[in-house]
Every structure is written in C-alpha cells, then in structure tokens.
mmCIF file with all atom_site columns, N, CA and C in Angstrom:
data_model
loop_
_atom_site.group_PDB
_atom_site.id
_atom_site.type_symbol
_atom_site.label_atom_id
_atom_site.label_alt_id
_atom_site.label_comp_id
_atom_site.label_asym_id
_atom_site.label_entity_id
_atom_site.label_seq_id
_atom_site.pdbx_PDB_ins_code
_atom_site.Cartn_x
_atom_site.Cartn_y
_atom_site.Cartn_z
_atom_site.occupancy
_atom_site.B_iso_or_equiv
_atom_site.pdbx_formal_charge
_atom_site.auth_seq_id
_atom_site.auth_comp_id
_atom_site.auth_asym_id
_atom_site.auth_atom_id
_atom_site.pdbx_PDB_model_num
ATOM 1   N N  . UNK U 1 1  ? 74.844  103.384 89.130 1.00 0.00 ? 1  UNK U N  1
ATOM 2   C CA . UNK U 1 1  ? 76.183  104.786 89.667 1.00 0.00 ? 1  UNK U CA 1
ATOM 3   C C  . UNK U 1 1  ? 77.337  104.175 89.669 1.00 0.00 ? 1  UNK U C  1
ATOM 4   N N  . UNK U 1 2  ? 77.097  102.838 90.454 1.00 0.00 ? 2  UNK U N  1
ATOM 5   C CA . UNK U 1 2  ? 78.809  101.977 90.935 1.00 0.00 ? 2  UNK U CA 1
ATOM 6   C C  . UNK U 1 2  ? 79.157  101.696 89.170 1.00 0.00 ? 2  UNK U C  1
ATOM 7   N N  . UNK U 1 3  ? 78.931  101.346 88.379 1.00 0.00 ? 3  UNK U N  1
ATOM 8   C CA . UNK U 1 3  ? 79.436  101.180 87.240 1.00 0.00 ? 3  UNK U CA 1
ATOM 9   C C  . UNK U 1 3  ? 80.286  102.493 86.630 1.00 0.00 ? 3  UNK U C  1
ATOM 10  N N  . UNK U 1 4  ? 79.675  103.177 86.845 1.00 0.00 ? 4  UNK U N  1
ATOM 11  C CA . UNK U 1 4  ? 80.461  104.670 86.546 1.00 0.00 ? 4  UNK U CA 1
ATOM 12  C C  . UNK U 1 4  ? 81.445  105.372 87.273 1.00 0.00 ? 4  UNK U C  1
ATOM 13  N N  . UNK U 1 5  ? 81.367  104.815 88.283 1.00 0.00 ? 5  UNK U N  1
ATOM 14  C CA . UNK U 1 5  ? 82.974  104.998 89.026 1.00 0.00 ? 5  UNK U CA 1
ATOM 15  C C  . UNK U 1 5  ? 83.639  104.233 89.142 1.00 0.00 ? 5  UNK U C  1
ATOM 16  N N  . UNK U 1 6  ? 83.589  102.853 88.735 1.00 0.00 ? 6  UNK U N  1
ATOM 17  C CA . UNK U 1 6  ? 84.646  101.688 88.424 1.00 0.00 ? 6  UNK U CA 1
ATOM 18  C C  . UNK U 1 6  ? 85.248  101.920 87.256 1.00 0.00 ? 6  UNK U C  1
ATOM 19  N N  . UNK U 1 7  ? 84.479  102.392 86.252 1.00 0.00 ? 7  UNK U N  1
ATOM 20  C CA . UNK U 1 7  ? 85.146  102.309 84.788 1.00 0.00 ? 7  UNK U CA 1
ATOM 21  C C  . UNK U 1 7  ? 86.266  103.132 84.138 1.00 0.00 ? 7  UNK U C  1
ATOM 22  N N  . UNK U 1 8  ? 86.498  104.038 85.244 1.00 0.00 ? 8  UNK U N  1
ATOM 23  C CA . UNK U 1 8  ? 87.836  105.274 84.740 1.00 0.00 ? 8  UNK U CA 1
ATOM 24  C C  . UNK U 1 8  ? 89.029  104.250 85.450 1.00 0.00 ? 8  UNK U C  1
ATOM 25  N N  . UNK U 1 9  ? 88.876  103.675 86.384 1.00 0.00 ? 9  UNK U N  1
ATOM 26  C CA . UNK U 1 9  ? 89.972  103.233 87.138 1.00 0.00 ? 9  UNK U CA 1
ATOM 27  C C  . UNK U 1 9  ? 90.789  102.000 85.824 1.00 0.00 ? 9  UNK U C  1
ATOM 28  N N  . UNK U 1 10 ? 89.514  101.236 85.262 1.00 0.00 ? 10 UNK U N  1
ATOM 29  C CA . UNK U 1 10 ? 90.317  100.084 84.335 1.00 0.00 ? 10 UNK U CA 1
ATOM 30  C C  . UNK U 1 10 ? 91.241  100.775 83.326 1.00 0.00 ? 10 UNK U C  1
ATOM 31  N N  . UNK U 1 11 ? 91.011  101.840 82.843 1.00 0.00 ? 11 UNK U N  1
ATOM 32  C CA . UNK U 1 11 ? 91.829  102.243 81.675 1.00 0.00 ? 11 UNK U CA 1
ATOM 33  C C  . UNK U 1 11 ? 93.247  102.512 82.630 1.00 0.00 ? 11 UNK U C  1
ATOM 34  N N  . UNK U 1 12 ? 92.945  103.492 84.075 1.00 0.00 ? 12 UNK U N  1
ATOM 35  C CA . UNK U 1 12 ? 94.208  103.821 84.830 1.00 0.00 ? 12 UNK U CA 1
ATOM 36  C C  . UNK U 1 12 ? 95.222  102.582 85.373 1.00 0.00 ? 12 UNK U C  1
ATOM 37  N N  . UNK U 1 13 ? 94.717  101.613 85.323 1.00 0.00 ? 13 UNK U N  1
ATOM 38  C CA . UNK U 1 13 ? 95.348  100.519 85.761 1.00 0.00 ? 13 UNK U CA 1
ATOM 39  C C  . UNK U 1 13 ? 95.973  99.956  84.764 1.00 0.00 ? 13 UNK U C  1
ATOM 40  N N  . UNK U 1 14 ? 95.512  99.970  83.404 1.00 0.00 ? 14 UNK U N  1
ATOM 41  C CA . UNK U 1 14 ? 95.937  99.392  82.245 1.00 0.00 ? 14 UNK U CA 1
ATOM 42  C C  . UNK U 1 14 ? 97.411  100.229 82.122 1.00 0.00 ? 14 UNK U C  1
ATOM 43  N N  . UNK U 1 15 ? 96.806  101.504 81.941 1.00 0.00 ? 15 UNK U N  1
ATOM 44  C CA . UNK U 1 15 ? 98.041  102.508 81.616 1.00 0.00 ? 15 UNK U CA 1
ATOM 45  C C  . UNK U 1 15 ? 99.323  101.937 82.716 1.00 0.00 ? 15 UNK U C  1
ATOM 46  N N  . UNK U 1 16 ? 98.704  102.109 83.896 1.00 0.00 ? 16 UNK U N  1
ATOM 47  C CA . UNK U 1 16 ? 99.916  101.796 85.021 1.00 0.00 ? 16 UNK U CA 1
ATOM 48  C C  . UNK U 1 16 ? 100.861 100.316 84.712 1.00 0.00 ? 16 UNK U C  1
ATOM 49  N N  . UNK U 1 17 ? 99.767  99.602  84.533 1.00 0.00 ? 17 UNK U N  1
ATOM 50  C CA . UNK U 1 17 ? 100.758 98.389  84.030 1.00 0.00 ? 17 UNK U CA 1
ATOM 51  C C  . UNK U 1 17 ? 101.500 98.196  83.048 1.00 0.00 ? 17 UNK U C  1
ATOM 52  N N  . UNK U 1 18 ? 101.040 98.882  81.976 1.00 0.00 ? 18 UNK U N  1
ATOM 53  C CA . UNK U 1 18 ? 102.132 99.362  81.013 1.00 0.00 ? 18 UNK U CA 1
ATOM 54  C C  . UNK U 1 18 ? 103.281 99.749  81.268 1.00 0.00 ? 18 UNK U C  1
ATOM 55  N N  . UNK U 1 19 ? 102.921 100.851 81.832 1.00 0.00 ? 19 UNK U N  1
ATOM 56  C CA . UNK U 1 19 ? 104.138 101.627 82.115 1.00 0.00 ? 19 UNK U CA 1
ATOM 57  C C  . UNK U 1 19 ? 105.321 100.600 82.960 1.00 0.00 ? 19 UNK U C  1
ATOM 58  N N  . UNK U 1 20 ? 104.982 99.988  83.858 1.00 0.00 ? 20 UNK U N  1
ATOM 59  C CA . UNK U 1 20 ? 105.442 99.133  84.854 1.00 0.00 ? 20 UNK U CA 1
ATOM 60  C C  . UNK U 1 20 ? 106.257 98.144  84.040 1.00 0.00 ? 20 UNK U C  1
ATOM 61  N N  . UNK U 1 21 ? 105.633 97.584  83.371 1.00 0.00 ? 21 UNK U N  1
ATOM 62  C CA . UNK U 1 21 ? 106.098 96.363  82.079 1.00 0.00 ? 21 UNK U CA 1
ATOM 63  C C  . UNK U 1 21 ? 107.226 97.035  81.424 1.00 0.00 ? 21 UNK U C  1
ATOM 64  N N  . UNK U 1 22 ? 106.975 97.934  80.877 1.00 0.00 ? 22 UNK U N  1
ATOM 65  C CA . UNK U 1 22 ? 107.944 98.835  79.888 1.00 0.00 ? 22 UNK U CA 1
ATOM 66  C C  . UNK U 1 22 ? 109.272 99.135  80.595 1.00 0.00 ? 22 UNK U C  1
ATOM 67  N N  . UNK U 1 23 ? 108.638 99.680  81.796 1.00 0.00 ? 23 UNK U N  1
ATOM 68  C CA . UNK U 1 23 ? 110.096 99.915  82.686 1.00 0.00 ? 23 UNK U CA 1
ATOM 69  C C  . UNK U 1 23 ? 110.919 98.599  83.393 1.00 0.00 ? 23 UNK U C  1
ATOM 70  N N  . UNK U 1 24 ? 110.089 97.780  83.528 1.00 0.00 ? 24 UNK U N  1
ATOM 71  C CA . UNK U 1 24 ? 110.990 96.482  83.869 1.00 0.00 ? 24 UNK U CA 1
ATOM 72  C C  . UNK U 1 24 ? 111.650 95.971  82.553 1.00 0.00 ? 24 UNK U C  1
ATOM 73  N N  . UNK U 1 25 ? 111.252 95.754  81.483 1.00 0.00 ? 25 UNK U N  1
ATOM 74  C CA . UNK U 1 25 ? 111.692 95.549  80.127 1.00 0.00 ? 25 UNK U CA 1
ATOM 75  C C  . UNK U 1 25 ? 113.024 96.160  79.795 1.00 0.00 ? 25 UNK U C  1
ATOM 76  N N  . UNK U 1 26 ? 112.931 97.432  80.343 1.00 0.00 ? 26 UNK U N  1
ATOM 77  C CA . UNK U 1 26 ? 114.131 98.317  79.638 1.00 0.00 ? 26 UNK U CA 1
ATOM 78  C C  . UNK U 1 26 ? 115.076 98.626  80.745 1.00 0.00 ? 26 UNK U C  1
ATOM 79  N N  . UNK U 1 27 ? 114.881 98.281  81.773 1.00 0.00 ? 27 UNK U N  1
ATOM 80  C CA . UNK U 1 27 ? 116.107 98.105  82.484 1.00 0.00 ? 27 UNK U CA 1
ATOM 81  C C  . UNK U 1 27 ? 117.223 97.149  82.403 1.00 0.00 ? 27 UNK U C  1
ATOM 82  N N  . UNK U 1 28 ? 117.304 96.018  81.919 1.00 0.00 ? 28 UNK U N  1
ATOM 83  C CA . UNK U 1 28 ? 118.259 95.061  81.628 1.00 0.00 ? 28 UNK U CA 1
ATOM 84  C C  . UNK U 1 28 ? 119.045 95.634  80.413 1.00 0.00 ? 28 UNK U C  1
ATOM 85  N N  . UNK U 1 29 ? 118.513 96.641  79.676 1.00 0.00 ? 29 UNK U N  1
ATOM 86  C CA . UNK U 1 29 ? 119.118 97.045  78.479 1.00 0.00 ? 29 UNK U CA 1
ATOM 87  C C  . UNK U 1 29 ? 120.036 98.076  78.943 1.00 0.00 ? 29 UNK U C  1
ATOM 88  N N  . UNK U 1 30 ? 119.814 98.655  80.166 1.00 0.00 ? 30 UNK U N  1
ATOM 89  C CA . UNK U 1 30 ? 120.453 99.838  80.289 1.00 0.00 ? 30 UNK U CA 1
ATOM 90  C C  . UNK U 1 30 ? 121.538 99.427  81.224 1.00 0.00 ? 30 UNK U C  1
ATOM 91  N N  . UNK U 1 31 ? 121.063 98.486  82.431 1.00 0.00 ? 31 UNK U N  1
ATOM 92  C CA . UNK U 1 31 ? 122.204 97.782  83.261 1.00 0.00 ? 31 UNK U CA 1
ATOM 93  C C  . UNK U 1 31 ? 122.995 97.327  82.987 1.00 0.00 ? 31 UNK U C  1
ATOM 94  N N  . UNK U 1 32 ? 123.112 96.336  81.541 1.00 0.00 ? 32 UNK U N  1
ATOM 95  C CA . UNK U 1 32 ? 124.226 95.771  81.001 1.00 0.00 ? 32 UNK U CA 1
ATOM 96  C C  . UNK U 1 32 ? 125.163 96.258  80.315 1.00 0.00 ? 32 UNK U C  1
ATOM 97  N N  . UNK U 1 33 ? 125.024 97.474  80.144 1.00 0.00 ? 33 UNK U N  1
ATOM 98  C CA . UNK U 1 33 ? 126.004 98.516  79.292 1.00 0.00 ? 33 UNK U CA 1
ATOM 99  C C  . UNK U 1 33 ? 127.445 98.761  79.863 1.00 0.00 ? 33 UNK U C  1
ATOM 100 N N  . UNK U 1 34 ? 127.277 99.068  81.409 1.00 0.00 ? 34 UNK U N  1
ATOM 101 C CA . UNK U 1 34 ? 128.436 99.114  82.057 1.00 0.00 ? 34 UNK U CA 1
ATOM 102 C C  . UNK U 1 34 ? 129.521 97.674  82.069 1.00 0.00 ? 34 UNK U C  1
ATOM 103 N N  . UNK U 1 35 ? 128.965 96.744  82.700 1.00 0.00 ? 35 UNK U N  1
ATOM 104 C CA . UNK U 1 35 ? 129.903 95.518  82.813 1.00 0.00 ? 35 UNK U CA 1
ATOM 105 C C  . UNK U 1 35 ? 130.617 95.227  81.402 1.00 0.00 ? 35 UNK U C  1
ATOM 106 N N  . UNK U 1 36 ? 129.598 94.971  80.327 1.00 0.00 ? 36 UNK U N  1
ATOM 107 C CA . UNK U 1 36 ? 130.374 94.894  79.122 1.00 0.00 ? 36 UNK U CA 1
ATOM 108 C C  . UNK U 1 36 ? 131.616 95.738  78.718 1.00 0.00 ? 36 UNK U C  1
ATOM 109 N N  . UNK U 1 37 ? 131.295 97.147  79.048 1.00 0.00 ? 37 UNK U N  1
ATOM 110 C CA . UNK U 1 37 ? 132.180 97.828  78.468 1.00 0.00 ? 37 UNK U CA 1
ATOM 111 C C  . UNK U 1 37 ? 133.431 97.830  79.249 1.00 0.00 ? 37 UNK U C  1
ATOM 112 N N  . UNK U 1 38 ? 133.612 97.265  80.263 1.00 0.00 ? 38 UNK U N  1
ATOM 113 C CA . UNK U 1 38 ? 134.633 96.907  80.932 1.00 0.00 ? 38 UNK U CA 1
ATOM 114 C C  . UNK U 1 38 ? 135.487 95.371  80.191 1.00 0.00 ? 38 UNK U C  1
ATOM 115 N N  . UNK U 1 39 ? 135.333 94.684  79.872 1.00 0.00 ? 39 UNK U N  1
ATOM 116 C CA . UNK U 1 39 ? 135.525 93.736  78.595 1.00 0.00 ? 39 UNK U CA 1
ATOM 117 C C  . UNK U 1 39 ? 135.839 94.255  77.263 1.00 0.00 ? 39 UNK U C  1
ATOM 118 N N  . UNK U 1 40 ? 134.651 94.800  76.458 1.00 0.00 ? 40 UNK U N  1
ATOM 119 C CA . UNK U 1 40 ? 134.976 95.115  75.330 1.00 0.00 ? 40 UNK U CA 1
ATOM 120 C C  . UNK U 1 40 ? 136.006 96.501  75.183 1.00 0.00 ? 40 UNK U C  1
ATOM 121 N N  . UNK U 1 41 ? 136.039 97.465  76.181 1.00 0.00 ? 41 UNK U N  1
ATOM 122 C CA . UNK U 1 41 ? 136.821 98.664  75.936 1.00 0.00 ? 41 UNK U CA 1
ATOM 123 C C  . UNK U 1 41 ? 138.263 98.391  75.676 1.00 0.00 ? 41 UNK U C  1
ATOM 124 N N  . UNK U 1 42 ? 138.792 97.796  76.697 1.00 0.00 ? 42 UNK U N  1
ATOM 125 C CA . UNK U 1 42 ? 140.654 97.377  75.919 1.00 0.00 ? 42 UNK U CA 1
ATOM 126 C C  . UNK U 1 42 ? 140.643 96.691  74.571 1.00 0.00 ? 42 UNK U C  1
ATOM 127 N N  . UNK U 1 43 ? 139.719 95.924  74.710 1.00 0.00 ? 43 UNK U N  1
ATOM 128 C CA . UNK U 1 43 ? 140.032 95.219  73.159 1.00 0.00 ? 43 UNK U CA 1
ATOM 129 C C  . UNK U 1 43 ? 139.782 96.226  71.999 1.00 0.00 ? 43 UNK U C  1
ATOM 130 N N  . UNK U 1 44 ? 139.109 97.325  72.129 1.00 0.00 ? 44 UNK U N  1
ATOM 131 C CA . UNK U 1 44 ? 138.829 97.985  71.181 1.00 0.00 ? 44 UNK U CA 1
ATOM 132 C C  . UNK U 1 44 ? 139.902 99.363  71.187 1.00 0.00 ? 44 UNK U C  1
ATOM 133 N N  . UNK U 1 45 ? 140.626 99.549  72.392 1.00 0.00 ? 45 UNK U N  1
ATOM 134 C CA . UNK U 1 45 ? 141.749 100.298 72.591 1.00 0.00 ? 45 UNK U CA 1
ATOM 135 C C  . UNK U 1 45 ? 141.482 101.589 72.973 1.00 0.00 ? 45 UNK U C  1
ATOM 136 N N  . UNK U 1 46 ? 140.046 101.696 73.940 1.00 0.00 ? 46 UNK U N  1
ATOM 137 C CA . UNK U 1 46 ? 139.567 102.928 74.365 1.00 0.00 ? 46 UNK U CA 1
ATOM 138 C C  . UNK U 1 46 ? 140.156 103.288 75.840 1.00 0.00 ? 46 UNK U C  1
ATOM 139 N N  . UNK U 1 47 ? 140.413 104.194 76.199 1.00 0.00 ? 47 UNK U N  1
ATOM 140 C CA . UNK U 1 47 ? 141.015 104.549 77.423 1.00 0.00 ? 47 UNK U CA 1
ATOM 141 C C  . UNK U 1 47 ? 139.980 104.552 78.780 1.00 0.00 ? 47 UNK U C  1
ATOM 142 N N  . UNK U 1 48 ? 140.140 104.868 79.608 1.00 0.00 ? 48 UNK U N  1
ATOM 143 C CA . UNK U 1 48 ? 138.922 104.769 80.834 1.00 0.00 ? 48 UNK U CA 1
ATOM 144 C C  . UNK U 1 48 ? 138.030 105.841 80.854 1.00 0.00 ? 48 UNK U C  1
ATOM 145 N N  . UNK U 1 49 ? 138.274 106.966 80.257 1.00 0.00 ? 49 UNK U N  1
ATOM 146 C CA . UNK U 1 49 ? 137.488 108.354 80.194 1.00 0.00 ? 49 UNK U CA 1
ATOM 147 C C  . UNK U 1 49 ? 136.135 107.809 78.978 1.00 0.00 ? 49 UNK U C  1
ATOM 148 N N  . UNK U 1 50 ? 136.602 107.467 77.733 1.00 0.00 ? 50 UNK U N  1
ATOM 149 C CA . UNK U 1 50 ? 136.023 106.785 76.798 1.00 0.00 ? 50 UNK U CA 1
ATOM 150 C C  . UNK U 1 50 ? 135.047 105.517 77.350 1.00 0.00 ? 50 UNK U C  1
ATOM 151 N N  . UNK U 1 51 ? 135.191 104.873 78.096 1.00 0.00 ? 51 UNK U N  1
ATOM 152 C CA . UNK U 1 51 ? 134.569 103.502 78.621 1.00 0.00 ? 51 UNK U CA 1
ATOM 153 C C  . UNK U 1 51 ? 133.546 104.610 79.475 1.00 0.00 ? 51 UNK U C  1
ATOM 154 N N  . UNK U 1 52 ? 134.189 105.226 80.345 1.00 0.00 ? 52 UNK U N  1
ATOM 155 C CA . UNK U 1 52 ? 133.183 106.081 81.404 1.00 0.00 ? 52 UNK U CA 1
ATOM 156 C C  . UNK U 1 52 ? 132.263 107.060 81.215 1.00 0.00 ? 52 UNK U C  1
ATOM 157 N N  . UNK U 1 53 ? 132.513 107.248 79.977 1.00 0.00 ? 53 UNK U N  1
ATOM 158 C CA . UNK U 1 53 ? 131.397 108.310 78.967 1.00 0.00 ? 53 UNK U CA 1
ATOM 159 C C  . UNK U 1 53 ? 130.433 107.628 78.246 1.00 0.00 ? 53 UNK U C  1
ATOM 160 N N  . UNK U 1 54 ? 130.954 106.212 77.977 1.00 0.00 ? 54 UNK U N  1
ATOM 161 C CA . UNK U 1 54 ? 130.001 105.468 76.974 1.00 0.00 ? 54 UNK U CA 1
ATOM 162 C C  . UNK U 1 54 ? 128.910 104.799 78.390 1.00 0.00 ? 54 UNK U C  1
ATOM 163 N N  . UNK U 1 55 ? 129.454 104.606 79.673 1.00 0.00 ? 55 UNK U N  1
ATOM 164 C CA . UNK U 1 55 ? 128.683 103.908 80.615 1.00 0.00 ? 55 UNK U CA 1
ATOM 165 C C  . UNK U 1 55 ? 127.898 104.497 81.048 1.00 0.00 ? 55 UNK U C  1
ATOM 166 N N  . UNK U 1 56 ? 127.944 105.882 81.128 1.00 0.00 ? 56 UNK U N  1
ATOM 167 C CA . UNK U 1 56 ? 127.147 107.096 81.767 1.00 0.00 ? 56 UNK U CA 1
ATOM 168 C C  . UNK U 1 56 ? 125.976 107.506 80.435 1.00 0.00 ? 56 UNK U C  1
ATOM 169 N N  . UNK U 1 57 ? 126.087 107.009 79.511 1.00 0.00 ? 57 UNK U N  1
ATOM 170 C CA . UNK U 1 57 ? 125.410 107.646 78.141 1.00 0.00 ? 57 UNK U CA 1
ATOM 171 C C  . UNK U 1 57 ? 123.976 107.403 78.278 1.00 0.00 ? 57 UNK U C  1
ATOM 172 N N  . UNK U 1 58 ? 123.596 105.794 78.677 1.00 0.00 ? 58 UNK U N  1
ATOM 173 C CA . UNK U 1 58 ? 122.379 105.438 78.762 1.00 0.00 ? 58 UNK U CA 1
ATOM 174 C C  . UNK U 1 58 ? 121.493 106.052 79.992 1.00 0.00 ? 58 UNK U C  1
ATOM 175 N N  . UNK U 1 59 ? 122.075 106.051 81.367 1.00 0.00 ? 59 UNK U N  1
ATOM 176 C CA . UNK U 1 59 ? 121.103 106.854 82.107 1.00 0.00 ? 59 UNK U CA 1
ATOM 177 C C  . UNK U 1 59 ? 121.121 108.100 81.982 1.00 0.00 ? 59 UNK U C  1
ATOM 178 N N  . UNK U 1 60 ? 121.899 108.870 81.213 1.00 0.00 ? 60 UNK U N  1
ATOM 179 C CA . UNK U 1 60 ? 121.665 110.112 81.005 1.00 0.00 ? 60 UNK U CA 1
ATOM 180 C C  . UNK U 1 60 ? 120.774 110.475 80.122 1.00 0.00 ? 60 UNK U C  1
ATOM 181 N N  . UNK U 1 61 ? 120.387 109.481 78.899 1.00 0.00 ? 61 UNK U N  1
ATOM 182 C CA . UNK U 1 61 ? 119.807 109.641 78.136 1.00 0.00 ? 61 UNK U CA 1
ATOM 183 C C  . UNK U 1 61 ? 118.108 109.270 78.589 1.00 0.00 ? 61 UNK U C  1
ATOM 184 N N  . UNK U 1 62 ? 118.125 108.566 79.516 1.00 0.00 ? 62 UNK U N  1
ATOM 185 C CA . UNK U 1 62 ? 116.824 108.252 80.356 1.00 0.00 ? 62 UNK U CA 1
ATOM 186 C C  . UNK U 1 62 ? 116.418 109.349 81.095 1.00 0.00 ? 62 UNK U C  1
ATOM 187 N N  . UNK U 1 63 ? 117.169 110.123 81.626 1.00 0.00 ? 63 UNK U N  1
ATOM 188 C CA . UNK U 1 63 ? 117.091 111.400 82.852 1.00 0.00 ? 63 UNK U CA 1
ATOM 189 C C  . UNK U 1 63 ? 116.630 112.370 81.496 1.00 0.00 ? 63 UNK U C  1
ATOM 190 N N  . UNK U 1 64 ? 117.127 112.730 80.696 1.00 0.00 ? 64 UNK U N  1
ATOM 191 C CA . UNK U 1 64 ? 116.627 113.747 79.851 1.00 0.00 ? 64 UNK U CA 1
ATOM 192 C C  . UNK U 1 64 ? 115.224 113.547 79.369 1.00 0.00 ? 64 UNK U C  1
ATOM 193 N N  . UNK U 1 65 ? 115.088 111.837 78.518 1.00 0.00 ? 65 UNK U N  1
ATOM 194 C CA . UNK U 1 65 ? 113.866 111.789 78.366 1.00 0.00 ? 65 UNK U CA 1
ATOM 195 C C  . UNK U 1 65 ? 112.466 111.943 79.662 1.00 0.00 ? 65 UNK U C  1
ATOM 196 N N  . UNK U 1 66 ? 113.122 111.330 80.358 1.00 0.00 ? 66 UNK U N  1
ATOM 197 C CA . UNK U 1 66 ? 112.297 111.832 81.421 1.00 0.00 ? 66 UNK U CA 1
ATOM 198 C C  . UNK U 1 66 ? 111.731 113.286 82.034 1.00 0.00 ? 66 UNK U C  1
ATOM 199 N N  . UNK U 1 67 ? 112.632 114.364 81.777 1.00 0.00 ? 67 UNK U N  1
ATOM 200 C CA . UNK U 1 67 ? 112.720 115.367 81.866 1.00 0.00 ? 67 UNK U CA 1
ATOM 201 C C  . UNK U 1 67 ? 111.503 116.331 80.579 1.00 0.00 ? 67 UNK U C  1
ATOM 202 N N  . UNK U 1 68 ? 111.993 115.675 80.053 1.00 0.00 ? 68 UNK U N  1
ATOM 203 C CA . UNK U 1 68 ? 110.977 116.158 78.434 1.00 0.00 ? 68 UNK U CA 1
ATOM 204 C C  . UNK U 1 68 ? 109.792 115.372 78.217 1.00 0.00 ? 68 UNK U C  1
ATOM 205 N N  . UNK U 1 69 ? 109.380 114.363 79.181 1.00 0.00 ? 69 UNK U N  1
ATOM 206 C CA . UNK U 1 69 ? 107.933 113.914 79.092 1.00 0.00 ? 69 UNK U CA 1
ATOM 207 C C  . UNK U 1 69 ? 106.835 114.325 79.707 1.00 0.00 ? 69 UNK U C  1
ATOM 208 N N  . UNK U 1 70 ? 106.885 115.295 80.732 1.00 0.00 ? 70 UNK U N  1
ATOM 209 C CA . UNK U 1 70 ? 105.965 116.488 80.604 1.00 0.00 ? 70 UNK U CA 1
ATOM 210 C C  . UNK U 1 70 ? 105.700 117.210 80.120 1.00 0.00 ? 70 UNK U C  1
ATOM 211 N N  . UNK U 1 71 ? 106.821 117.748 79.265 1.00 0.00 ? 71 UNK U N  1
ATOM 212 C CA . UNK U 1 71 ? 106.238 118.770 77.981 1.00 0.00 ? 71 UNK U CA 1
ATOM 213 C C  . UNK U 1 71 ? 105.395 118.106 77.198 1.00 0.00 ? 71 UNK U C  1
#
C-alpha cells in the first residue's frame, strides 16, 4: 500500500524540478536585456522611447505566455 502512495509524488517532484530549472535558466536571458540596451541603443541611434519599449518586451511576452498557459 505504501508503494502506491509514494509513486505519484515521484513524477510530480520531477516536473516541479524541471519547471524550476527552466525558470532559473531563462531568468538571465530576460534580465540582461535592459542593461545592454542602455549601451547599444545610443550607438544605433535609438531614442529613449524605443529603448524603453524594447526593454519592456521580454517581461511582457513572459506575462502573456503565463496567462495563455492554463488554456
């Protein structure tokens, strides 16, 4: 009986670990965009509004994907 109670947790813990690992690996990709745009933007001739919109884009896409995930 104990075997049947423990078995479902193995898959759930593996899925949770995978989600946490994916979240940790994607975080630097999103958080490094804004500091780099401050350096690259003026060299390309971008104004402050364009740089701000580009810096806002990765978190906005993650929010939209998070809202669409349950569907």
